[in-house]
């Protein structure tokens, strides 16, 4: 069981890094990379760290569950890992901005929550949900094949 977790964690970290590279390409293609890096460096770092931590942790759990599972199970669980890693990265990236902006404002937190959490979550899901789901499905199938082939 320990071997499955370690192999899954490494695959999770690798696929999380690929997902971040895809996100970087999308951000550069949209032309907002400079704005993100300048306006929210803490959010950028915390989002990257959260994505990698969730990918690594859930990758280990995924490998442990796929020991005797079907290919469809691998696709569904892998897709879930990809989407959860995306959501964790978005929330970890937007919450520092919300905290810093809400502490500056004298008004209620409702408008800042909408501007710094809801809108980024909606836009990132609009552009990133399909790539995260596809990459997660590939991740699940890869882990399932390695687990069954290697007997981990």
GROMACS .gro file of C-alpha atoms in nm:
model
  152
    1UNK     CA    1   0.000   0.000   0.000
    2UNK     CA    2   0.288   0.237   0.072
    3UNK     CA    3   0.432   0.187  -0.278
    4UNK     CA    4   0.101   0.280  -0.439
    5UNK     CA    5   0.084   0.601  -0.241
    6UNK     CA    6   0.439   0.705  -0.324
    7UNK     CA    7   0.401   0.634  -0.697
    8UNK     CA    8   0.066   0.814  -0.703
    9UNK     CA    9   0.212   1.113  -0.524
   10UNK     CA   10   0.489   1.147  -0.780
   11UNK     CA   11   0.244   1.117  -1.066
   12UNK     CA   12   0.018   1.371  -0.894
   13UNK     CA   13   0.305   1.614  -0.861
   14UNK     CA   14   0.405   1.563  -1.224
   15UNK     CA   15   0.053   1.608  -1.360
   16UNK     CA   16  -0.005   1.906  -1.128
   17UNK     CA   17   0.305   2.068  -1.278
   18UNK     CA   18   0.178   1.998  -1.630
   19UNK     CA   19  -0.156   2.153  -1.533
   20UNK     CA   20   0.021   2.464  -1.408
   21UNK     CA   21   0.215   2.483  -1.735
   22UNK     CA   22  -0.112   2.461  -1.930
   23UNK     CA   23  -0.259   2.735  -1.710
   24UNK     CA   24   0.049   2.951  -1.774
   25UNK     CA   25   0.013   2.905  -2.150
   26UNK     CA   26  -0.356   3.002  -2.130
   27UNK     CA   27  -0.278   3.312  -1.923
   28UNK     CA   28   0.001   3.419  -2.160
   29UNK     CA   29  -0.223   3.357  -2.461
   30UNK     CA   30  -0.489   3.584  -2.310
   31UNK     CA   31  -0.226   3.851  -2.247
   32UNK     CA   32  -0.284   3.900  -1.874
   33UNK     CA   33   0.030   3.731  -1.737
   34UNK     CA   34   0.195   4.060  -1.640
   35UNK     CA   35  -0.112   4.183  -1.457
   36UNK     CA   36  -0.143   3.864  -1.254
   37UNK     CA   37   0.224   3.856  -1.156
   38UNK     CA   38   0.237   4.224  -1.059
   39UNK     CA   39  -0.100   4.266  -0.889
   40UNK     CA   40  -0.116   3.938  -0.698
   41UNK     CA   41   0.226   3.783  -0.632
   42UNK     CA   42   0.116   3.629  -0.300
   43UNK     CA   43  -0.197   3.489  -0.461
   44UNK     CA   44   0.005   3.348  -0.748
   45UNK     CA   45   0.248   3.169  -0.518
   46UNK     CA   46  -0.022   3.038  -0.283
   47UNK     CA   47  -0.230   2.915  -0.578
   48UNK     CA   48   0.065   2.726  -0.727
   49UNK     CA   49   0.154   2.571  -0.392
   50UNK     CA   50  -0.207   2.468  -0.322
   51UNK     CA   51  -0.243   2.312  -0.667
   52UNK     CA   52   0.073   2.106  -0.623
   53UNK     CA   53  -0.014   2.000  -0.268
   54UNK     CA   54  -0.365   1.889  -0.362
   55UNK     CA   55  -0.240   1.710  -0.676
   56UNK     CA   56   0.025   1.527  -0.478
   57UNK     CA   57  -0.202   1.432  -0.190
   58UNK     CA   58  -0.495   1.321  -0.402
   59UNK     CA   59  -0.261   1.143  -0.642
   60UNK     CA   60  -0.141   0.920  -0.360
   61UNK     CA   61  -0.497   0.846  -0.255
   62UNK     CA   62  -0.594   0.779  -0.617
   63UNK     CA   63  -0.316   0.525  -0.663
   64UNK     CA   64  -0.421   0.346  -0.346
   65UNK     CA   65  -0.783   0.323  -0.471
   66UNK     CA   66  -0.700   0.208  -0.823
   67UNK     CA   67  -0.527  -0.115  -0.730
   68UNK     CA   68  -0.815  -0.329  -0.855
   69UNK     CA   69  -1.038  -0.071  -1.024
   70UNK     CA   70  -1.166  -0.042  -1.378
   71UNK     CA   71  -1.054   0.203  -1.642
   72UNK     CA   72  -1.379   0.399  -1.614
   73UNK     CA   73  -1.318   0.432  -1.240
   74UNK     CA   74  -0.970   0.568  -1.314
   75UNK     CA   75  -1.107   0.826  -1.558
   76UNK     CA   76  -1.376   0.945  -1.315
   77UNK     CA   77  -1.142   0.963  -1.014
   78UNK     CA   78  -0.865   1.127  -1.217
   79UNK     CA   79  -1.105   1.388  -1.351
   80UNK     CA   80  -1.215   1.460  -0.995
   81UNK     CA   81  -0.853   1.504  -0.887
   82UNK     CA   82  -0.788   1.748  -1.173
   83UNK     CA   83  -1.096   1.956  -1.097
   84UNK     CA   84  -1.032   1.960  -0.721
   85UNK     CA   85  -0.672   2.069  -0.778
   86UNK     CA   86  -0.797   2.353  -1.000
   87UNK     CA   87  -1.051   2.467  -0.740
   88UNK     CA   88  -0.797   2.452  -0.457
   89UNK     CA   89  -0.549   2.656  -0.657
   90UNK     CA   90  -0.809   2.919  -0.745
   91UNK     CA   91  -0.933   2.956  -0.389
   92UNK     CA   92  -0.582   2.965  -0.242
   93UNK     CA   93  -0.484   3.222  -0.504
   94UNK     CA   94  -0.783   3.451  -0.453
   95UNK     CA   95  -0.823   3.446  -0.075
   96UNK     CA   96  -0.501   3.643   0.001
   97UNK     CA   97  -0.623   3.920  -0.228
   98UNK     CA   98  -0.962   3.917  -0.058
   99UNK     CA   99  -0.803   3.948   0.285
  100UNK     CA  100  -0.574   4.234   0.184
  101UNK     CA  101  -0.846   4.426   0.003
  102UNK     CA  102  -1.110   4.370   0.270
  103UNK     CA  103  -0.875   4.499   0.539
  104UNK     CA  104  -0.823   4.822   0.340
  105UNK     CA  105  -1.192   4.886   0.267
  106UNK     CA  106  -1.426   5.035   0.523
  107UNK     CA  107  -1.739   4.890   0.365
  108UNK     CA  108  -1.882   4.542   0.382
  109UNK     CA  109  -1.698   4.242   0.245
  110UNK     CA  110  -1.971   4.147  -0.005
  111UNK     CA  111  -1.839   4.346  -0.302
  112UNK     CA  112  -1.478   4.239  -0.241
  113UNK     CA  113  -1.584   3.875  -0.212
  114UNK     CA  114  -1.757   3.902  -0.548
  115UNK     CA  115  -1.462   4.080  -0.712
  116UNK     CA  116  -1.179   3.873  -0.566
  117UNK     CA  117  -1.331   3.526  -0.529
  118UNK     CA  118  -1.649   3.478  -0.736
  119UNK     CA  119  -1.536   3.643  -1.060
  120UNK     CA  120  -1.192   3.476  -1.073
  121UNK     CA  121  -1.350   3.142  -0.986
  122UNK     CA  122  -1.604   3.182  -1.266
  123UNK     CA  123  -1.351   3.290  -1.529
  124UNK     CA  124  -1.091   3.031  -1.438
  125UNK     CA  125  -1.355   2.758  -1.442
  126UNK     CA  126  -1.480   2.887  -1.778
  127UNK     CA  127  -1.135   2.858  -1.937
  128UNK     CA  128  -0.974   2.589  -1.723
  129UNK     CA  129  -1.237   2.330  -1.634
  130UNK     CA  130  -1.211   2.133  -1.958
  131UNK     CA  131  -0.827   2.123  -1.963
  132UNK     CA  132  -0.824   2.025  -1.593
  133UNK     CA  133  -1.080   1.749  -1.652
  134UNK     CA  134  -0.896   1.612  -1.957
  135UNK     CA  135  -0.559   1.623  -1.785
  136UNK     CA  136  -0.713   1.461  -1.477
  137UNK     CA  137  -0.860   1.181  -1.687
  138UNK     CA  138  -0.521   1.118  -1.849
  139UNK     CA  139  -0.367   1.125  -1.502
  140UNK     CA  140  -0.614   0.866  -1.374
  141UNK     CA  141  -0.557   0.633  -1.669
  142UNK     CA  142  -0.178   0.670  -1.639
  143UNK     CA  143  -0.180   0.591  -1.269
  144UNK     CA  144  -0.416   0.295  -1.321
  145UNK     CA  145  -0.195   0.148  -1.594
  146UNK     CA  146   0.122   0.190  -1.390
  147UNK     CA  147  -0.041   0.045  -1.079
  148UNK     CA  148  -0.169  -0.262  -1.265
  149UNK     CA  149   0.144  -0.310  -1.477
  150UNK     CA  150   0.396  -0.265  -1.198
  151UNK     CA  151   0.180  -0.432  -0.937
  152UNK     CA  152   0.235  -0.141  -0.702
   0.00000   0.00000   0.00000
